[in-house]
Amino acid sequence: MEKLARRSGEPRNFQAVLPPELWIHLAVVACGNRLEETLVMLKSAVLFSHRKMQFHIFTEESLKPEFDKQLRQWPDSYTKKFEHRIYPITFSVGNPQEWKKLFKPCAAQRLFLPVILKDVDSLLYVDTDVLFLRPVDDIWKLLRQFNSTQLAAMAPEHEIPKIGWYSRFARHPFYGSAGVNSGVMLMNLTRIRSAQFKNSMIPTGLPWEDMLYPLYQKYKNAITWGDQDLLNIIFYFNPECLYVFPCQWNYRPDHCMYGSNCKEAEREGVSVLHGNRGVYHDDKQPTFKALYEAIRDFPFQDNLFQSMYYPLQLKFLETVHTLCGRIPQVFLKQIEKTMKRAYEKHVIVRVGPNQMR
């Protein structure tokens, strides 16, 4: 398709002809004071990605105009890389107020994405406090790794089960030996909609939508982390349905604040950063905060190395008093590689391959 999209000798412009069914679909749920955080997450996706994306933003009525306004103000060179659609917060089964108050405001909305996005085949859901440090295209490719029974993918909640939260404190079933974290979740929505899920309520399987509210009713007094706990319960009973990707795709403070314990990130660098526990907005984990502020404050049209990477390196020097700050290469490896690729692509397109030295 890429060859068909251009004449011989022309620079690649695959995006111009990429049909909508090949776009990446990225979903986020934002309520309360999560406007800025969500926009920074979307900015990180647009800065580094190649394939065109469709953003599905679920939010409260009061935030809709500001989301629309902010996204339309981005430069044309970036807005052409995505389209966005804004949805209201809706729950198709059970008590909407109960769902809305589960764990964090509106977080349970993600459980209903297979029901709402009926025309979407596959989807990447992320929390608002996620940052992409490499193209979204790369995590999207993990969908190809699914076997015939897998319909969703998440990372482990902890790398060391004996000190993980679920293995020590959970009062409900959870996936595997340490549970999974739902802050970054790939979903094959077509498979989810057609599957029958084993459960602890009836001897036969239930469709996704029919299972959600009875499951919540059964376990609501035992769960702590809301919708994430419900997902852990679902995949406890249906382990063959889950693909587990490594921690570099959902790297959290737990992976470094007590000492480095994400081997994949040590080897390849952090691919997707997840700043849970509000670490972008306090001084407890300055390495995470530095990355968030670097992407937030980066002027779109500036040089990535001069205006983001080099200042970030200097900022990291101020974080070496923390355990996370002592491993800057883990945080910088992928973002440096991504910036180099973007720079080389820019030079080849603007100067031309025949004029390169």
XYZ file of C-alpha atoms in Angstrom:
357
model
C 0.000 0.000 0.000
C 2.855 2.329 0.801
C 4.367 1.830 -2.655
C 1.021 2.471 -4.301
C 0.601 5.704 -2.351
C 3.461 7.530 -4.036
C 5.127 7.918 -7.423
C 8.707 6.902 -7.888
C 11.057 9.467 -6.399
C 8.399 11.126 -4.233
C 8.819 11.290 -0.428
C 6.650 8.883 1.505
C 3.253 10.235 2.452
C 1.404 7.105 3.539
C -0.863 9.050 5.890
C -2.589 10.829 3.035
C -4.100 7.601 1.696
C -4.351 5.436 4.802
C -7.987 4.232 4.940
C -9.857 4.767 8.238
C -10.009 1.035 8.952
C -6.209 1.078 9.339
C -6.071 4.008 11.748
C -4.987 3.564 15.350
C -7.864 4.033 17.799
C -6.889 5.596 21.127
C -9.422 6.058 23.954
C -9.221 8.024 27.196
C -11.689 8.939 29.942
C -11.224 12.361 31.547
C -13.300 13.839 34.361
C -12.694 16.458 37.031
C -9.315 18.181 36.828
C -7.809 15.869 34.190
C -8.000 18.231 31.192
C -4.320 19.243 31.093
C -3.059 15.745 31.856
C -5.147 14.298 29.029
C -3.970 16.909 26.525
C -0.322 16.211 27.422
C -0.929 12.487 26.913
C -2.503 13.133 23.490
C 0.357 15.493 22.641
C 2.901 12.752 23.384
C 0.973 10.411 21.087
C 0.944 12.940 18.240
C 4.568 14.033 18.648
C 6.084 10.631 18.088
C 3.603 8.535 16.101
C 3.488 7.843 12.366
C 0.136 6.265 11.550
C -3.012 8.365 11.614
C -5.025 8.110 14.838
C -8.624 8.437 15.933
C -8.959 9.833 19.454
C -12.043 8.767 21.416
C -12.364 11.164 24.359
C -14.990 10.422 27.004
C -15.592 13.385 29.287
C -18.064 15.535 31.192
C -20.176 18.146 29.427
C -18.254 21.001 31.084
C -14.935 19.842 29.586
C -16.089 19.179 26.017
C -15.697 22.749 24.652
C -12.187 23.117 26.084
C -10.995 19.798 24.675
C -12.311 20.738 21.261
C -10.802 24.221 21.409
C -7.360 23.087 22.560
C -7.015 20.275 20.022
C -8.036 22.534 17.140
C -5.357 25.061 18.127
C -2.516 22.627 17.500
C -0.464 23.264 14.313
C -1.737 21.802 11.039
C 1.321 19.587 10.716
C 0.110 17.749 13.835
C -3.688 17.997 13.538
C -3.503 16.186 10.198
C -2.168 13.169 12.098
C -5.411 12.615 14.008
C -9.135 13.117 14.200
C -10.994 13.327 17.474
C -14.466 12.610 18.723
C -15.819 13.589 22.128
C -18.391 11.418 23.920
C -20.522 11.885 27.036
C -20.063 9.647 30.073
C -22.648 6.856 29.769
C -23.199 3.476 31.428
C -25.516 1.075 29.636
C -26.312 -1.221 32.585
C -26.755 -0.749 36.319
C -26.801 2.481 38.326
C -24.891 5.277 36.516
C -24.098 7.094 39.772
C -22.619 3.926 41.264
C -20.427 3.385 38.226
C -19.348 7.020 38.130
C -18.092 6.905 41.726
C -16.225 3.611 41.351
C -12.590 4.278 42.371
C -11.873 7.490 40.358
C -14.454 9.771 38.718
C -15.719 8.131 35.533
C -12.917 5.519 35.374
C -15.460 2.694 35.058
C -16.403 4.104 31.634
C -13.618 1.993 30.121
C -15.582 -1.166 30.950
C -18.293 -0.031 28.541
C -16.081 0.810 25.541
C -16.860 -2.460 23.699
C -20.564 -1.610 23.977
C -20.306 2.053 22.977
C -17.732 1.840 20.171
C -19.642 -0.747 18.156
C -17.949 0.162 14.868
C -14.386 -0.005 16.227
C -12.540 -3.292 15.803
C -9.515 -2.708 18.080
C -8.648 -0.050 20.626
C -5.854 1.169 22.876
C -7.198 2.534 26.157
C -4.911 4.582 28.420
C -5.367 6.489 31.668
C -4.946 10.258 31.534
C -1.605 10.048 33.373
C 0.128 8.092 30.609
C 2.896 9.410 28.321
C 4.117 7.812 25.107
C 7.901 7.860 24.766
C 7.882 6.096 21.387
C 5.339 5.837 18.538
C 1.904 4.512 19.471
C 2.338 2.398 16.331
C 4.716 0.151 18.281
C 2.317 -0.876 21.053
C -0.464 -1.157 18.453
C 1.608 -3.858 16.718
C 1.232 -6.054 19.805
C -2.321 -6.797 18.638
C -0.688 -9.033 16.034
C 0.811 -11.118 18.831
C -2.617 -12.228 20.091
C -3.401 -15.907 19.642
C -6.867 -17.105 18.665
C -8.329 -16.828 22.205
C -6.756 -13.561 23.393
C -8.876 -10.420 23.242
C -7.126 -7.949 25.570
C -3.610 -7.121 26.759
C -2.245 -5.529 29.941
C 0.987 -5.428 31.944
C 1.502 -7.090 35.345
C 0.611 -5.002 38.380
C 3.927 -5.942 39.955
C 7.116 -7.681 38.862
C 7.744 -9.319 42.245
C 4.546 -11.134 43.305
C 5.460 -11.617 46.971
C 5.606 -7.851 47.547
C 2.789 -6.928 45.126
C -0.484 -5.409 46.290
C -2.838 -8.099 44.968
C -0.857 -11.041 46.346
C -0.774 -9.453 49.817
C -4.069 -7.617 50.213
C -6.693 -8.553 47.600
C -9.971 -9.987 48.913
C -11.128 -11.141 45.498
C -9.773 -13.304 42.646
C -7.106 -11.706 40.442
C -5.161 -12.642 37.334
C -1.979 -14.684 37.676
C 0.371 -14.348 40.624
C 0.424 -10.541 40.886
C -2.637 -9.187 39.046
C -2.598 -6.818 36.068
C -2.648 -3.029 35.795
C -5.341 -1.589 33.528
C -3.822 1.869 32.951
C -2.642 0.765 29.498
C -4.954 -1.757 27.854
C -5.145 -3.078 24.298
C -8.534 -4.479 23.312
C -9.841 -6.419 20.364
C -13.398 -5.103 20.720
C -14.787 -7.401 18.036
C -13.664 -10.458 19.991
C -14.864 -9.015 23.309
C -18.337 -8.396 21.889
C -18.650 -11.948 20.560
C -17.131 -13.851 23.507
C -18.899 -15.703 26.307
C -17.044 -15.157 29.580
C -16.748 -17.748 32.322
C -17.724 -16.333 35.705
C -18.538 -17.198 39.324
C -22.232 -16.324 39.088
C -23.756 -18.851 36.701
C -22.397 -22.128 35.263
C -22.580 -20.876 31.674
C -20.748 -18.008 29.983
C -22.061 -14.460 29.818
C -21.598 -11.742 27.166
C -19.417 -8.825 28.277
C -22.221 -6.304 28.791
C -24.478 -8.757 30.636
C -21.663 -9.733 32.978
C -20.561 -6.276 34.216
C -23.261 -5.263 36.681
C -23.819 -8.700 38.321
C -20.039 -8.959 38.708
C -19.877 -5.558 40.356
C -22.783 -6.404 42.668
C -21.109 -9.613 43.789
C -17.681 -8.107 44.515
C -18.357 -4.433 45.285
C -17.587 -4.824 49.004
C -14.296 -6.598 48.272
C -12.731 -4.386 45.600
C -10.342 -1.486 46.236
C -9.177 -0.340 42.794
C -12.579 -0.245 41.112
C -12.707 -1.201 37.462
C -9.135 -2.570 37.531
C -10.215 -5.083 40.170
C -13.213 -6.097 38.062
C -10.919 -6.676 35.078
C -8.650 -8.807 37.254
C -11.642 -10.883 38.342
C -12.806 -11.326 34.725
C -9.391 -12.534 33.565
C -8.927 -14.751 36.614
C -11.853 -16.790 35.305
C -10.764 -16.336 31.656
C -6.940 -16.389 31.650
C -6.779 -17.706 28.090
C -8.299 -14.403 26.924
C -5.447 -12.182 28.146
C -2.120 -11.357 26.522
C 0.367 -10.007 29.077
C 2.879 -7.496 27.721
C 6.051 -6.513 29.618
C 6.403 -3.652 32.086
C 8.185 -1.303 29.662
C 4.731 -0.660 28.125
C 3.257 0.462 31.461
C 6.169 1.784 33.528
C 5.135 3.163 36.915
C 6.926 4.566 39.988
C 6.757 1.101 41.572
C 9.256 -0.055 38.957
C 12.045 2.147 40.292
C 11.148 3.848 43.598
C 12.328 0.866 45.675
C 15.048 -0.111 43.199
C 14.860 -1.000 39.520
C 12.720 -4.102 38.918
C 11.592 -3.830 35.281
C 14.196 -5.793 33.339
C 12.642 -5.028 29.952
C 12.922 -1.275 30.588
C 16.536 -1.696 31.689
C 17.295 -3.404 28.368
C 15.138 -1.404 25.956
C 14.085 1.729 27.817
C 10.627 2.873 28.935
C 8.124 2.793 26.066
C 4.985 4.025 27.868
C 5.247 5.976 31.122
C 2.397 5.764 33.637
C 2.621 8.473 36.291
C 0.027 7.134 38.712
C -0.304 8.361 42.308
C -0.248 11.957 41.022
C 3.539 11.987 40.578
C 3.414 14.528 37.735
C 2.043 17.104 40.152
C 4.130 16.702 43.314
C 7.827 16.338 44.100
C 7.870 12.716 45.263
C 9.155 11.366 41.930
C 10.918 14.256 40.147
C 12.014 12.040 37.226
C 8.386 11.406 36.242
C 7.505 15.063 36.777
C 10.431 16.204 34.604
C 9.248 14.074 31.664
C 5.675 15.294 32.013
C 6.709 18.967 32.099
C 9.127 18.544 29.189
C 6.347 17.248 26.919
C 3.767 19.703 28.289
C 6.001 22.733 27.712
C 7.513 21.691 24.376
C 6.558 24.168 21.596
C 5.202 22.055 18.742
C 7.346 23.528 15.978
C 10.655 23.529 17.851
C 13.542 21.101 17.423
C 12.926 18.031 19.599
C 16.556 17.658 20.636
C 17.182 21.317 21.434
C 13.867 22.092 23.133
C 13.054 18.778 24.808
C 15.824 16.188 24.964
C 18.795 18.326 26.053
C 16.834 20.285 28.704
C 15.471 16.953 29.938
C 18.988 15.576 30.384
C 19.895 18.618 32.492
C 16.705 18.274 34.516
C 17.503 14.635 35.228
C 20.779 15.695 36.874
C 18.638 17.247 39.604
C 16.889 13.919 40.313
C 19.880 11.691 41.098
C 19.052 11.820 44.810
C 16.093 9.501 44.070
C 16.280 5.832 43.077
C 14.351 6.517 39.862
C 16.699 9.414 39.057
C 19.753 7.160 39.263
C 18.751 5.283 36.109
C 18.206 8.116 33.573
C 19.107 5.855 30.644
C 15.996 3.766 31.360
C 13.799 6.827 30.845
C 15.747 8.363 27.959
C 16.676 5.387 25.762
C 13.419 5.105 23.804
C 12.706 8.819 23.615
C 16.220 9.425 22.208
C 15.761 6.662 19.639
C 12.351 8.055 18.669
C 13.690 11.602 18.283
C 16.573 10.392 16.126
C 14.162 8.594 13.816
C 11.937 11.676 13.608
C 14.940 13.904 12.867
C 16.284 11.592 10.165
C 12.867 11.342 8.537
C 12.540 15.142 8.605
C 15.956 15.624 6.968
C 15.346 13.001 4.279
C 11.940 14.464 3.388
C 13.078 18.115 3.398
C 16.541 17.714 1.838
C 15.862 14.630 -0.253
C 17.521 11.216 -0.156
C 19.809 11.985 -3.132
C 21.291 15.017 -1.387
C 22.137 13.251 1.889
C 25.844 13.009 2.814
